[in-house]
Short mmCIF file of C-alpha atoms and ligand atoms in Angstrom, two decimals:
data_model
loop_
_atom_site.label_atom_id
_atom_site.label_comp_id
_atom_site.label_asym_id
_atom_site.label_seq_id
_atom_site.Cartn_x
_atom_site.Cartn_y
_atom_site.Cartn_z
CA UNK E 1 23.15 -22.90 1.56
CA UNK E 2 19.82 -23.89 2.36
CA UNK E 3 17.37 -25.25 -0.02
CA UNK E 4 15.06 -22.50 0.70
CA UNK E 5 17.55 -19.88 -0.10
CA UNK E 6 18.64 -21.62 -2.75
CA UNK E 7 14.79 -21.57 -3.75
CA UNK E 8 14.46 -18.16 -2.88
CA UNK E 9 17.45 -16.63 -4.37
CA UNK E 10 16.41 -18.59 -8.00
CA UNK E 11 13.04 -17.12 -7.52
CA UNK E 12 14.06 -13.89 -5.93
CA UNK E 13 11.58 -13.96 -3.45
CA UNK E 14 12.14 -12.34 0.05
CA UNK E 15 10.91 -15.15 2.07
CA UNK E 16 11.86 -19.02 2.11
CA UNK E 17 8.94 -21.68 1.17
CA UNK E 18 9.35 -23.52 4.32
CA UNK E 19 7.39 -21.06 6.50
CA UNK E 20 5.85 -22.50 10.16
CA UNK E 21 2.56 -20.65 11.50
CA UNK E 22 3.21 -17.51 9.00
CA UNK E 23 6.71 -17.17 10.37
CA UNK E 24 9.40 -17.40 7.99
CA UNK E 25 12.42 -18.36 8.78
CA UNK E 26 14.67 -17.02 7.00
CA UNK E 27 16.09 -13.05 7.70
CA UNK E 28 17.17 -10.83 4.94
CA UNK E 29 21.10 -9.84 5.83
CA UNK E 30 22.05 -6.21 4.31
CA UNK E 31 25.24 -5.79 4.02
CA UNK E 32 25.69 -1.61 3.98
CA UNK E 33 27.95 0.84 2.15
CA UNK E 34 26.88 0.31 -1.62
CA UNK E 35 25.50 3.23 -3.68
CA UNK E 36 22.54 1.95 -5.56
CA UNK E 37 23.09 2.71 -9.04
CA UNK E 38 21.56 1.69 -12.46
CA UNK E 39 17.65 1.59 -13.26
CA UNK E 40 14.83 -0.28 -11.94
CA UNK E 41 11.24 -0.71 -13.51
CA UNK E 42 8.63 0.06 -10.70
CA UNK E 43 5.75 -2.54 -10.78
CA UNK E 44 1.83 -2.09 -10.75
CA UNK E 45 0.30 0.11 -7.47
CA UNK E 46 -0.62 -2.33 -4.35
CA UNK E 47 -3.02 0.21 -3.26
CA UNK E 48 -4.88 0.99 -6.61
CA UNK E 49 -5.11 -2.89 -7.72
CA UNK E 50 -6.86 -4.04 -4.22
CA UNK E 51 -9.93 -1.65 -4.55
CA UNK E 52 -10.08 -2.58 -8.24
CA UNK E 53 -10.11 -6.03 -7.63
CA UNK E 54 -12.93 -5.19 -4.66
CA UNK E 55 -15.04 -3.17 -7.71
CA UNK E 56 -14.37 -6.58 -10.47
CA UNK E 57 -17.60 -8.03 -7.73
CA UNK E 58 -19.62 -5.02 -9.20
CA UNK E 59 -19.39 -6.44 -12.92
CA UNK E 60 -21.15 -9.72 -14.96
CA UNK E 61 -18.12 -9.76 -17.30
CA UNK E 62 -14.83 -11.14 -17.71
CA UNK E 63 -12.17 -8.48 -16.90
CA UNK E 64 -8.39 -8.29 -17.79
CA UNK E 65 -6.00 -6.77 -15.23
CA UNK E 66 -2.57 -6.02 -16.46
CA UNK E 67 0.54 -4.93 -14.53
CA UNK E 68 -0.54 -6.90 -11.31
CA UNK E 69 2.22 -7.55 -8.95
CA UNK E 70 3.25 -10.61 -7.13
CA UNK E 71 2.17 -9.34 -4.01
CA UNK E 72 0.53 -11.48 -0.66
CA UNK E 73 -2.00 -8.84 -0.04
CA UNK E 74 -3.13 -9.44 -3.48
CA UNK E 75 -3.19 -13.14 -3.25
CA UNK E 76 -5.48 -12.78 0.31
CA UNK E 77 -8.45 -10.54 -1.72
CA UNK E 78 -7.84 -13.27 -4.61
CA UNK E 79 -8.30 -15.28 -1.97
CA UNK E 80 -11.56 -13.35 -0.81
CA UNK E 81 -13.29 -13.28 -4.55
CA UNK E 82 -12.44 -17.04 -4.47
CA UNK E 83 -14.29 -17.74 -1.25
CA UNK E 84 -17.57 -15.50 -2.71
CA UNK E 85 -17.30 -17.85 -6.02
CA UNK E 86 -15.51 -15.75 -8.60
CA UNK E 87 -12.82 -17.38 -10.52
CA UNK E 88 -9.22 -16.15 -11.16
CA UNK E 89 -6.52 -17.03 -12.79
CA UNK E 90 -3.13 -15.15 -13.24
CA UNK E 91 -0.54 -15.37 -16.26
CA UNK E 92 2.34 -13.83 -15.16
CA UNK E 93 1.51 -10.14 -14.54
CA UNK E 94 -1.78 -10.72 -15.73
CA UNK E 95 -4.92 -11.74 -14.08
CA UNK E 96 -8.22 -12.68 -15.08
CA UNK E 97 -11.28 -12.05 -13.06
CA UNK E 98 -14.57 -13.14 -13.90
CA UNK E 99 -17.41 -12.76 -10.70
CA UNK E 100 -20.34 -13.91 -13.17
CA UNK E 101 -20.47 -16.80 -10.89
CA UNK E 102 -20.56 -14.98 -7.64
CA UNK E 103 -23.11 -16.37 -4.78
CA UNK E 104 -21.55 -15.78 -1.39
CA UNK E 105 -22.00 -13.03 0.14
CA UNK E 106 -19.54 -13.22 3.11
CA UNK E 107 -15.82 -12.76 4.10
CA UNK E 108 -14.60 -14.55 7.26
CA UNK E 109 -12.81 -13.67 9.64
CA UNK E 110 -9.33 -15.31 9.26
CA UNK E 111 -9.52 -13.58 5.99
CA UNK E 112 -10.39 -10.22 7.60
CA UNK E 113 -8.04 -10.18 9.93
CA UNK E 114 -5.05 -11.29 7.52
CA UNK E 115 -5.81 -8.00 5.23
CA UNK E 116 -7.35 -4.84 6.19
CA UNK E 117 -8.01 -4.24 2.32
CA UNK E 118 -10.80 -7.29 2.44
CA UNK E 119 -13.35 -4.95 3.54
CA UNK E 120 -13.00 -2.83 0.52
CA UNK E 121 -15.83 -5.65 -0.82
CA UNK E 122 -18.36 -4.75 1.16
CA UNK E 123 -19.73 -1.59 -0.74
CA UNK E 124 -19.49 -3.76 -3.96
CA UNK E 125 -21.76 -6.82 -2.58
CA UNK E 126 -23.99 -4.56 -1.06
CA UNK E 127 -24.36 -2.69 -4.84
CA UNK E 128 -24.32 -5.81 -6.69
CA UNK E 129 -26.16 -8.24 -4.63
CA UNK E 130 -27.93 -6.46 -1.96
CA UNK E 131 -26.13 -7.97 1.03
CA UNK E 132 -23.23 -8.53 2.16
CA UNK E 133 -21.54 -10.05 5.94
CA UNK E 134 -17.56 -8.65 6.34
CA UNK E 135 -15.54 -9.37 9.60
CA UNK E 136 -14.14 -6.65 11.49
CA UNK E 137 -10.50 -5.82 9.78
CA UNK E 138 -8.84 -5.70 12.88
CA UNK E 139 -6.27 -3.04 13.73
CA UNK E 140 -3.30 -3.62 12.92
CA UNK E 141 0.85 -2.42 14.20
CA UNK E 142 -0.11 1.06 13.05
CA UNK E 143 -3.67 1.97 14.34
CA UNK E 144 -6.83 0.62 15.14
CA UNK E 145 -8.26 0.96 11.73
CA UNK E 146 -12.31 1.82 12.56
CA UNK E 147 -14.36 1.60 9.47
CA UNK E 148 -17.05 4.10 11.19
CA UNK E 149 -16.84 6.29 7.51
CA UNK E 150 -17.28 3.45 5.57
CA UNK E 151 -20.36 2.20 7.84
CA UNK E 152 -22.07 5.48 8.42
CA UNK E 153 -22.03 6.04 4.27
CA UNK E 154 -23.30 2.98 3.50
CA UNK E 155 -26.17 3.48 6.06
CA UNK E 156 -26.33 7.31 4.40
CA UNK E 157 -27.16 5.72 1.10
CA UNK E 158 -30.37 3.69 2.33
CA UNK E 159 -28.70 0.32 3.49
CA UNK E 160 -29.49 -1.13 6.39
CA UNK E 161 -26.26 -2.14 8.37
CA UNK E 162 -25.88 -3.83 11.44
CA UNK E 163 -22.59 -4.83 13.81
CA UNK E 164 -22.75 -8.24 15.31
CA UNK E 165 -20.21 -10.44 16.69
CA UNK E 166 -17.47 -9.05 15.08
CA UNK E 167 -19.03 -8.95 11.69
CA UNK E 168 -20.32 -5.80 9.95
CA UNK E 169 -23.67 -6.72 8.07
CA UNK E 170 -25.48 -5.22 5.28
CA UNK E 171 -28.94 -4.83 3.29
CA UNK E 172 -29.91 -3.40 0.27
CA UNK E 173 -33.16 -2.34 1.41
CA UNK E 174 -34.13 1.40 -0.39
CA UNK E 175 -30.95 2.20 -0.98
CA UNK E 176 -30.74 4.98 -3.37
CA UNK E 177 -28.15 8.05 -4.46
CA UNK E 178 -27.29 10.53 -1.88
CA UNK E 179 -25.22 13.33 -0.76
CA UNK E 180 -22.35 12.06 1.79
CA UNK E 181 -20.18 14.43 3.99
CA UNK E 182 -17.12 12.30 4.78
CA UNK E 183 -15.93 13.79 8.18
CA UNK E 184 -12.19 12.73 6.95
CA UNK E 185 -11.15 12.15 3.46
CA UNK E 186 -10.65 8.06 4.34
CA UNK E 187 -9.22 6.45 0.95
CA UNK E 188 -10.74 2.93 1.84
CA UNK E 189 -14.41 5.11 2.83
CA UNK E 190 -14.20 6.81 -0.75
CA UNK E 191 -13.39 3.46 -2.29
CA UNK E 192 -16.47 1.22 -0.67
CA UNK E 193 -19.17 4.10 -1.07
CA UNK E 194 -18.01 4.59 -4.61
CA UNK E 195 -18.54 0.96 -5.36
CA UNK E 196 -21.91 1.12 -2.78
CA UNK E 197 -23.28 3.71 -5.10
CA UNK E 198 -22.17 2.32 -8.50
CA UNK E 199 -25.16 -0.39 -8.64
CA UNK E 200 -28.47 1.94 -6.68
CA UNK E 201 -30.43 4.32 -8.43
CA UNK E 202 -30.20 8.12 -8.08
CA UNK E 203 -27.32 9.84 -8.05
CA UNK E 204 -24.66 9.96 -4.96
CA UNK E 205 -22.58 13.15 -4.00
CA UNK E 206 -19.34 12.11 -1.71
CA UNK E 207 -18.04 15.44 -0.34
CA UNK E 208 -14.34 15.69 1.47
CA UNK E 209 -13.60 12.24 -0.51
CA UNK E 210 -9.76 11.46 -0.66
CA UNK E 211 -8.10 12.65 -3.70
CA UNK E 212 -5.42 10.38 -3.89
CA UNK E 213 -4.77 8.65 -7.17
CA UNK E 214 -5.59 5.13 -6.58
CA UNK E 215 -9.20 6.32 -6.39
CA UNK E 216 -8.86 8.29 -10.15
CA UNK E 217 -7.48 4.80 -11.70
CA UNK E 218 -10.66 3.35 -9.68
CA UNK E 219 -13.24 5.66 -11.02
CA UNK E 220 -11.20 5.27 -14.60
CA UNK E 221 -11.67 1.60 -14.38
CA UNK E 222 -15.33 1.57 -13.13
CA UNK E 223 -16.16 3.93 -16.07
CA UNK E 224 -14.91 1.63 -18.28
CA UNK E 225 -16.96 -0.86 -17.46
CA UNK E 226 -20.03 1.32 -17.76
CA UNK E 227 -19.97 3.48 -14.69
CA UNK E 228 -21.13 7.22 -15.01
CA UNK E 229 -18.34 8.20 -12.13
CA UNK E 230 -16.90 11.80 -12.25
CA UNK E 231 -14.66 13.88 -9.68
CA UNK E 232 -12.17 11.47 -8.68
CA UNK E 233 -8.87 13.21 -7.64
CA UNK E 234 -10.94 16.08 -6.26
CA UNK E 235 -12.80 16.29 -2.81
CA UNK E 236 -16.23 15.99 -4.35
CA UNK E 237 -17.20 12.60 -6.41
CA UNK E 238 -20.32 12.27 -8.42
CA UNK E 239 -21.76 8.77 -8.59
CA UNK E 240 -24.81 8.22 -11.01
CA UNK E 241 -26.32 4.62 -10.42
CA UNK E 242 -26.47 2.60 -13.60
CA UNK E 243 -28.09 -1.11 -13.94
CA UNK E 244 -25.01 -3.70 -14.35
CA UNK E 245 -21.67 -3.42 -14.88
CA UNK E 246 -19.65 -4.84 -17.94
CA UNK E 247 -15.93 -6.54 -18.30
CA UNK E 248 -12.98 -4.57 -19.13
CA UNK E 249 -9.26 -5.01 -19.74
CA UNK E 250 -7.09 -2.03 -17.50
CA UNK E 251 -3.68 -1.30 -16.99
CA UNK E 252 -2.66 -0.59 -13.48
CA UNK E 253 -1.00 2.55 -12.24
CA UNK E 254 2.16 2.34 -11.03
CA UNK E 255 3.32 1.91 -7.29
CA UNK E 256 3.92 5.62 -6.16
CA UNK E 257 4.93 4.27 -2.94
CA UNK E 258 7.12 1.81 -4.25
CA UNK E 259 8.70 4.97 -6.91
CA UNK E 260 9.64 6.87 -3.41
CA UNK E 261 11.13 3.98 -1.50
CA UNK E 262 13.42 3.37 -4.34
CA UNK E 263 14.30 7.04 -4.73
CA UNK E 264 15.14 7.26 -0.81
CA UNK E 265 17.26 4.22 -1.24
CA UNK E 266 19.36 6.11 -3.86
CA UNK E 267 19.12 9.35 -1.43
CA UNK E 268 20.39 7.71 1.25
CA UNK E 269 23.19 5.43 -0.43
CA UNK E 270 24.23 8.86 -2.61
CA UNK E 271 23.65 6.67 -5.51
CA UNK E 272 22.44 7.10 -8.99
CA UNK E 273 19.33 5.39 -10.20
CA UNK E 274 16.60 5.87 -12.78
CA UNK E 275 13.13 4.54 -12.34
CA UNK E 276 11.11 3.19 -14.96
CA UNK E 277 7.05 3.33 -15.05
CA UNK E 278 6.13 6.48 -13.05
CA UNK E 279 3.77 8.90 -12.98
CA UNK E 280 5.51 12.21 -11.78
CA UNK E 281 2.31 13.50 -10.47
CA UNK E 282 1.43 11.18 -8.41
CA UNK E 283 4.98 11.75 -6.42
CA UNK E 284 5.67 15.11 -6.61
CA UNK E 285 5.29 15.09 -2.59
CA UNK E 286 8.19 13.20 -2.45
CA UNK E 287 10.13 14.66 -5.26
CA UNK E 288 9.54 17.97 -3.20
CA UNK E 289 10.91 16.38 -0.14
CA UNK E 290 13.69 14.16 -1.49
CA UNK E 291 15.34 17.96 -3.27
CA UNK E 292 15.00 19.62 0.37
CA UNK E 293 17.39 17.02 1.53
CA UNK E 294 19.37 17.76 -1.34
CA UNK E 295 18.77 14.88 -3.69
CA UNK E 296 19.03 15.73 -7.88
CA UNK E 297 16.18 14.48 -9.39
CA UNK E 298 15.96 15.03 -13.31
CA UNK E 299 12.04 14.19 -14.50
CA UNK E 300 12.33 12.73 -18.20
CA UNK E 301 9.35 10.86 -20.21
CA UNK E 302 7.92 8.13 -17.66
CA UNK E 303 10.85 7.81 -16.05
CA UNK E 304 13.17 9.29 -13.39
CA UNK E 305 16.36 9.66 -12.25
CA UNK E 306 17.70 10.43 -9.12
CA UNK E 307 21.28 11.18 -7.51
CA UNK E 308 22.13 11.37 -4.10
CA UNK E 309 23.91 13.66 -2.47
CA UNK E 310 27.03 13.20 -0.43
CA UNK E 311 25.46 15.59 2.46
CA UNK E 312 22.01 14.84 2.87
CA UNK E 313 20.28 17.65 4.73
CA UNK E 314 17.66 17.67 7.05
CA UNK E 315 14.12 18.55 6.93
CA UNK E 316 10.66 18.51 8.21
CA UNK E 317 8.15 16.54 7.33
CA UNK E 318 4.20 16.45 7.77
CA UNK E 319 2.01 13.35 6.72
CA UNK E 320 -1.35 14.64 5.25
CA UNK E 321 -3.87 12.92 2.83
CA UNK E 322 -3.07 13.65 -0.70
CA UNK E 323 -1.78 15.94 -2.36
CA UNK E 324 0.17 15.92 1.07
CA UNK E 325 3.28 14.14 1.95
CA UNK E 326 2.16 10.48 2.33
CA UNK E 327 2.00 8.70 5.06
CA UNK E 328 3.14 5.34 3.57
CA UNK E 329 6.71 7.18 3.16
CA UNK E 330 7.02 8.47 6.71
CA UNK E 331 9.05 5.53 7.83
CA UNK E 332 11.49 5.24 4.82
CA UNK E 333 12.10 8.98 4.85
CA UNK E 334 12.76 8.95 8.59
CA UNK E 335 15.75 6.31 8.21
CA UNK E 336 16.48 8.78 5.47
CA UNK E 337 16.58 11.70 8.25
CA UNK E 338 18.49 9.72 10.50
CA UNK E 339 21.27 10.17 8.12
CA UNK E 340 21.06 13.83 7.70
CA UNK E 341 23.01 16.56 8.64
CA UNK E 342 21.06 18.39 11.19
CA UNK E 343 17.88 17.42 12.78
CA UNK E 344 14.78 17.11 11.59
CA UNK E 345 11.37 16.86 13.16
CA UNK E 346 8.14 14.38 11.27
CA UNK E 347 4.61 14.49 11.98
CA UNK E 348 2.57 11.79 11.73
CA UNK E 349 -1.12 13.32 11.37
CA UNK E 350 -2.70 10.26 9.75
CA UNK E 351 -2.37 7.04 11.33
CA UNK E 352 -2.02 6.98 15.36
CA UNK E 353 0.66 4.57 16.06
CA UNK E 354 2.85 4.66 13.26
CA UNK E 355 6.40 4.89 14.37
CA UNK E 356 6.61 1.53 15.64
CA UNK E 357 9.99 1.30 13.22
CA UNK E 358 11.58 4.17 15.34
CA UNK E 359 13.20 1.08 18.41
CA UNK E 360 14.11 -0.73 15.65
CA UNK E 361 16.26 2.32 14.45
CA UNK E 362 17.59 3.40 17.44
CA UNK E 363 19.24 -0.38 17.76
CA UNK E 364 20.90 0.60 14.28
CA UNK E 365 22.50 4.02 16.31
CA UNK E 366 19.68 6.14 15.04
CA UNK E 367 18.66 9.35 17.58
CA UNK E 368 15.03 9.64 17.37
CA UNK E 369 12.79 11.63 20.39
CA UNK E 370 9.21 10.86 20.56
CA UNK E 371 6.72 12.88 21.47
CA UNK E 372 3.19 11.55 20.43
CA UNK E 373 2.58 11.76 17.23
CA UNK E 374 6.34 13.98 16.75
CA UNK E 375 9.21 12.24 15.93
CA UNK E 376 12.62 14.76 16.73
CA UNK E 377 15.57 13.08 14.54
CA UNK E 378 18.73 14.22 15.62
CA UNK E 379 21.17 13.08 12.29
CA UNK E 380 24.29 10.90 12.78
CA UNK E 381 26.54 10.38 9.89
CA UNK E 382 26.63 6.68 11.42
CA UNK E 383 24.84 3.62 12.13
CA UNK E 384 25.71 0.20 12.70
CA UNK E 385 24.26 -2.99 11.30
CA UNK E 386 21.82 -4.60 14.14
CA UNK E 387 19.36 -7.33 14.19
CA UNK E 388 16.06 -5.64 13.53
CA UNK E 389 12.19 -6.76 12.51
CA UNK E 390 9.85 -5.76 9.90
CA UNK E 391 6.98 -4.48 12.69
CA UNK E 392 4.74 -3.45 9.51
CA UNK E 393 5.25 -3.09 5.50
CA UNK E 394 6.77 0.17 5.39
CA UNK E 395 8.54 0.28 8.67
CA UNK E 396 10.32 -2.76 6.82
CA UNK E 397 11.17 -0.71 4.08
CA UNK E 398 12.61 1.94 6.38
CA UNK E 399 14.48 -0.66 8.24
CA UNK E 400 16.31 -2.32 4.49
CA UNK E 401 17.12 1.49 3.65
CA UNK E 402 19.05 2.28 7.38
CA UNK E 403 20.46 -1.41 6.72
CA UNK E 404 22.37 -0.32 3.10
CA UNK E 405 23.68 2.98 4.77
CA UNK E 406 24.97 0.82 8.10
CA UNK E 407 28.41 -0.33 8.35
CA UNK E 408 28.07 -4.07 8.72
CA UNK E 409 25.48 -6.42 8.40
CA UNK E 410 21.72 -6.01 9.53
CA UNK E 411 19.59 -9.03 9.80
CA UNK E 412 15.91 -8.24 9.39
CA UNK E 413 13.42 -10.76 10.04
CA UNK E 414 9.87 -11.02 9.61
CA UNK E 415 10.14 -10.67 6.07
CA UNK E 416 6.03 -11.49 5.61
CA UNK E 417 5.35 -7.78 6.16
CA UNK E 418 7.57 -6.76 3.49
CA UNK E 419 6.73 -9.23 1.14
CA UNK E 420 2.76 -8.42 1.23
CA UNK E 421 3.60 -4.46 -0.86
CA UNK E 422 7.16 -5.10 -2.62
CA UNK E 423 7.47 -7.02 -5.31
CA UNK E 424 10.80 -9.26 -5.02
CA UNK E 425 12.57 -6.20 -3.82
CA UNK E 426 15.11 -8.28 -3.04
CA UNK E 427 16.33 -8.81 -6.96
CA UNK E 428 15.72 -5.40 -7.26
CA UNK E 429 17.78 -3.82 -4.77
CA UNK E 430 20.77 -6.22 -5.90
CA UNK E 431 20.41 -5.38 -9.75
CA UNK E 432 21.50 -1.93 -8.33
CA UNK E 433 24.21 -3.13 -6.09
CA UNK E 434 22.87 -3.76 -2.80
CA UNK E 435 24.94 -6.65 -0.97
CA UNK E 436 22.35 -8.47 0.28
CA UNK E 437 21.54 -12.07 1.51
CA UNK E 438 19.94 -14.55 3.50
CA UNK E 439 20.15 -16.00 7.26
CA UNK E 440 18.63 -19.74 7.40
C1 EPZ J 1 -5.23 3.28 2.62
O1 EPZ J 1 -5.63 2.67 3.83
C2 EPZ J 1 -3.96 2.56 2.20
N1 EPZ J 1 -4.25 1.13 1.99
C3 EPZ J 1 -2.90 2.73 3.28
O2 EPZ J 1 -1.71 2.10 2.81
C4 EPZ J 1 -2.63 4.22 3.48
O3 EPZ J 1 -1.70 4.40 4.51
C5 EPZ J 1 -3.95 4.93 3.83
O4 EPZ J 1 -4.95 4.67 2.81
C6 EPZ J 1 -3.78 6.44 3.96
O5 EPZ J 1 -3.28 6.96 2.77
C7 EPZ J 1 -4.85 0.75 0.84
O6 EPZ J 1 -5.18 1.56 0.00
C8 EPZ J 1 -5.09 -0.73 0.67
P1 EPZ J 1 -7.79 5.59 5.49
P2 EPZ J 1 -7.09 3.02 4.47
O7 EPZ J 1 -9.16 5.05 5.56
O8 EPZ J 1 -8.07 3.21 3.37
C9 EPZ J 1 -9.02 6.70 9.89
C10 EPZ J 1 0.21 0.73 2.92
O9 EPZ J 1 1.25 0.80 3.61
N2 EPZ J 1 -10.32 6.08 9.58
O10 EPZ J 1 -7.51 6.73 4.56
O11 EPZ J 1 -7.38 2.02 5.51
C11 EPZ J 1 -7.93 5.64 9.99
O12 EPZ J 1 -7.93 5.06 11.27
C12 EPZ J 1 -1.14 1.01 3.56
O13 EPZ J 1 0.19 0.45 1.69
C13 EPZ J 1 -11.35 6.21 10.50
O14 EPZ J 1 -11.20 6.82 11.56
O15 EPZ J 1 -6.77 4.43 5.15
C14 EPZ J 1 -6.69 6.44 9.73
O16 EPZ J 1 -6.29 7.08 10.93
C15 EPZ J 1 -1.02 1.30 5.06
N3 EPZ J 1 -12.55 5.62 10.22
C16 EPZ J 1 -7.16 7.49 8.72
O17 EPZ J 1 -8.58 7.52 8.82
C17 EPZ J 1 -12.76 4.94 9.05
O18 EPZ J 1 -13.89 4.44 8.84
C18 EPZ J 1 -6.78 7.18 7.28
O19 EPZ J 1 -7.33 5.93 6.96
C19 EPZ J 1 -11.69 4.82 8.14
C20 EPZ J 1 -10.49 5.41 8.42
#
């Protein structure tokens, strides 16, 4: 075996350490037909800790994070409070952030373009410092990713923003608390006007603001530090500006996304697992879904358990912003669907090219119709292990669930998408039985 696996199956980590140019070269090999069973302890929320980290630029203090993940996307916006002069430093799944030392005020764009996420520090160096320069994101395989919300409430509020050679710029100016009519409930928009408010005076009124949770345990968080921040988790936030911002010590929430990729790999490998470190709020969408297709799921404590069923069923499926059905699950449901009895029918209302996993099923037998933003899944009670790659974090999700239903071996490569929002998913999935390994 190579030294790499044998480095990565000590360390469980997806990917090998010998990586060329970002592509690894080693392929995760899923050997099918195992029902998952036994429990698994879901690990702090990707998608809560980025924005948090973003808002740590808004304090003078020292602040604790606990539950942090091993994740890449959150070593690139370490990476990104490095590079503006904060200092970090991580003890297992703690880290410690302390921006008192900030004086940069921009985020390149090799940075930019490696995480979407990196722009969620623009609203907090505008706030803080009164300026900030972010490159353009970037779209990435599932949409083009404008950040016209997050620009047009930051120029709402007072600052003056400009859009030059790829880089969106930013000056305090007379900023100053406003009311804001979001014209779609953007999670990252509500996130950076949030954190552009926090530090102005007057008071700021965010109407049709996303509701989903990672902006409650941002709001909870920003309190904490001295934030007057109320409304989170409805449509309509109310941001009074205070003077400076404290440290804290906060405990993340966990992965929701990462709770309902587990539970469709039980669903689809009939198994029998229980999740520790949920919130059963924050995936009662999918708990919904996951009993429509005939799944048991018993709710006990912070935990869950859930037992697949020999015929899964099929259903429909609509992505919406939360409370909805999210959109981060569309992919692993659909190799869920492809399994089904029946056929089934997904919409995908939030992201415009986000069924780039659907070839990559169809090479594993799967009989999927598109039709814009409509997926038609026609069920087959088999598919066949195929050589298949990650196109995007969840799609690679999707594609490791159809891979431990398949008879035979699937070979997925380009690992580095899965790697940046799982935490060594890898060990996980074989704690609970999965056969899986690694191709040099
Ligand atoms: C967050 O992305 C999540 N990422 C995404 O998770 C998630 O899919 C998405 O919210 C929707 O729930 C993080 O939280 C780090 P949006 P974000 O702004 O904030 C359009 C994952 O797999 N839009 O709510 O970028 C946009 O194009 C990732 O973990 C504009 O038109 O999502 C999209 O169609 C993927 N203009 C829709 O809104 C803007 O200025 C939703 O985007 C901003 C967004």
């Amino acid at each position: 075996m190579e030294a790499g696996s044998r480095f990565a199956q000590r360390h469980g980590r997806l990917i090998n350490i010998f990586h060329y140019g970002g592509v690894y070269l080693q392929d995760l090999l899923i050997r099918g037909g195992n029902s998952l069973k036994g429990q698994v302890k879901i690990s702090g929320s990707k998608n809560a800790i980025l924005p948090i980290m973003a808002a740590c630029l808004l304090s003078d203090g020292e602040i604790i994070l606990n539950g942090v993940p091993d994740l890449e996307d959150i070593k690139v916006m370490s990476e990104v409070l490095e590079i503006l002069g904060a200092v970090i430093k991580r003890q297992d799944d703690v880290l410690v952030i302390n921006c008192s030392s900030v004086d940069a005020c921009e985020v390149p764009e090799y940075i930019s373009r490696k995480m979407r996420a990196s722009n969620l520090v623009m609203g907090a160096l505008l706030s803080r410092f009164g300026r900030a320069r972010v490159a353009y994101p970037g779209g990435c395989a599932i949409g083009s990713r404008p950040m016209d919300l997050h620009l047009k409430g930051f120029i709402n509020l007072g600052y003056e923003v400009a859009d030059e050679y790829g880089y969106m710029s930013g000056l305090k100016k007379n900023a100053a608390g406003k009311e804001i009519m979001l014209d779609f409930p953007s999670v990252g928009a509500t996130e950076n006007i949030i954190m552009a408010s926090a530090l102005i005076p007057g008071t700021t009124i965010i109407r049709n603001a996303a509701r989903e949770p990672e902006i409650i345990d941002l709001q909870n968080f920003l309190n904490r530090m001295g934030a007057k921040i109320r409304g989170a988790g409805l449509d309509c936030i109310r941001v009074e500006g205070v003077d400076r911002l404290g440290g804290v010590e906060h405990t993340v929430i966990p992965d929701r996304i990462e709770a309902g990729t587990f539970m469709a790999a039980a669903a689809i490998t009939r198994g029998d697992v229980y999740l520790e470190n949920v919130i059963h709020e924050h995936i009662q969408p999918t708990i919904a879904k996951l009993r429509e297709t005939g799944a048991e799921i018993i709710l006990n404590g912070s935990g869950i358990r859930i037992i697949g069923n020999k015929k899964i069923r099929a259903t429909d499926v609509k992505t919406m912003p939360y409370p909805g059905f999210p959109t981060d699950m569309q992919p692993q449901f659909m190799a869920l669907l492809s399994v089904a009895r029946g056929t089934s029918v997904i919409v995908e209302t939030i992201f415009e090219n986000r069924f780039m996993h659907v070839p990559e099923l169809r090479r594993m037998g799967a009989e999927i119709k598109i039709e814009g933003r409509v997926a038609i899944i026609k069920g087959k009670s088999h598919l066949e292990g195929a050589v298949v790659e990650a196109t995007d974090l969840r799609a690679g999700a999707a594609l490791i669930l159809a891979g431990l239903y398949a008879e035979g071996e699937t070979r997925l490569g380009h690992l580095e998408h899965v790697e940046r929002g799982y935490e060594n998913i890898h060990l996980k999935l074989k704690n609970l039985g999965a056969d899986l390994g690694f191709h040099p």
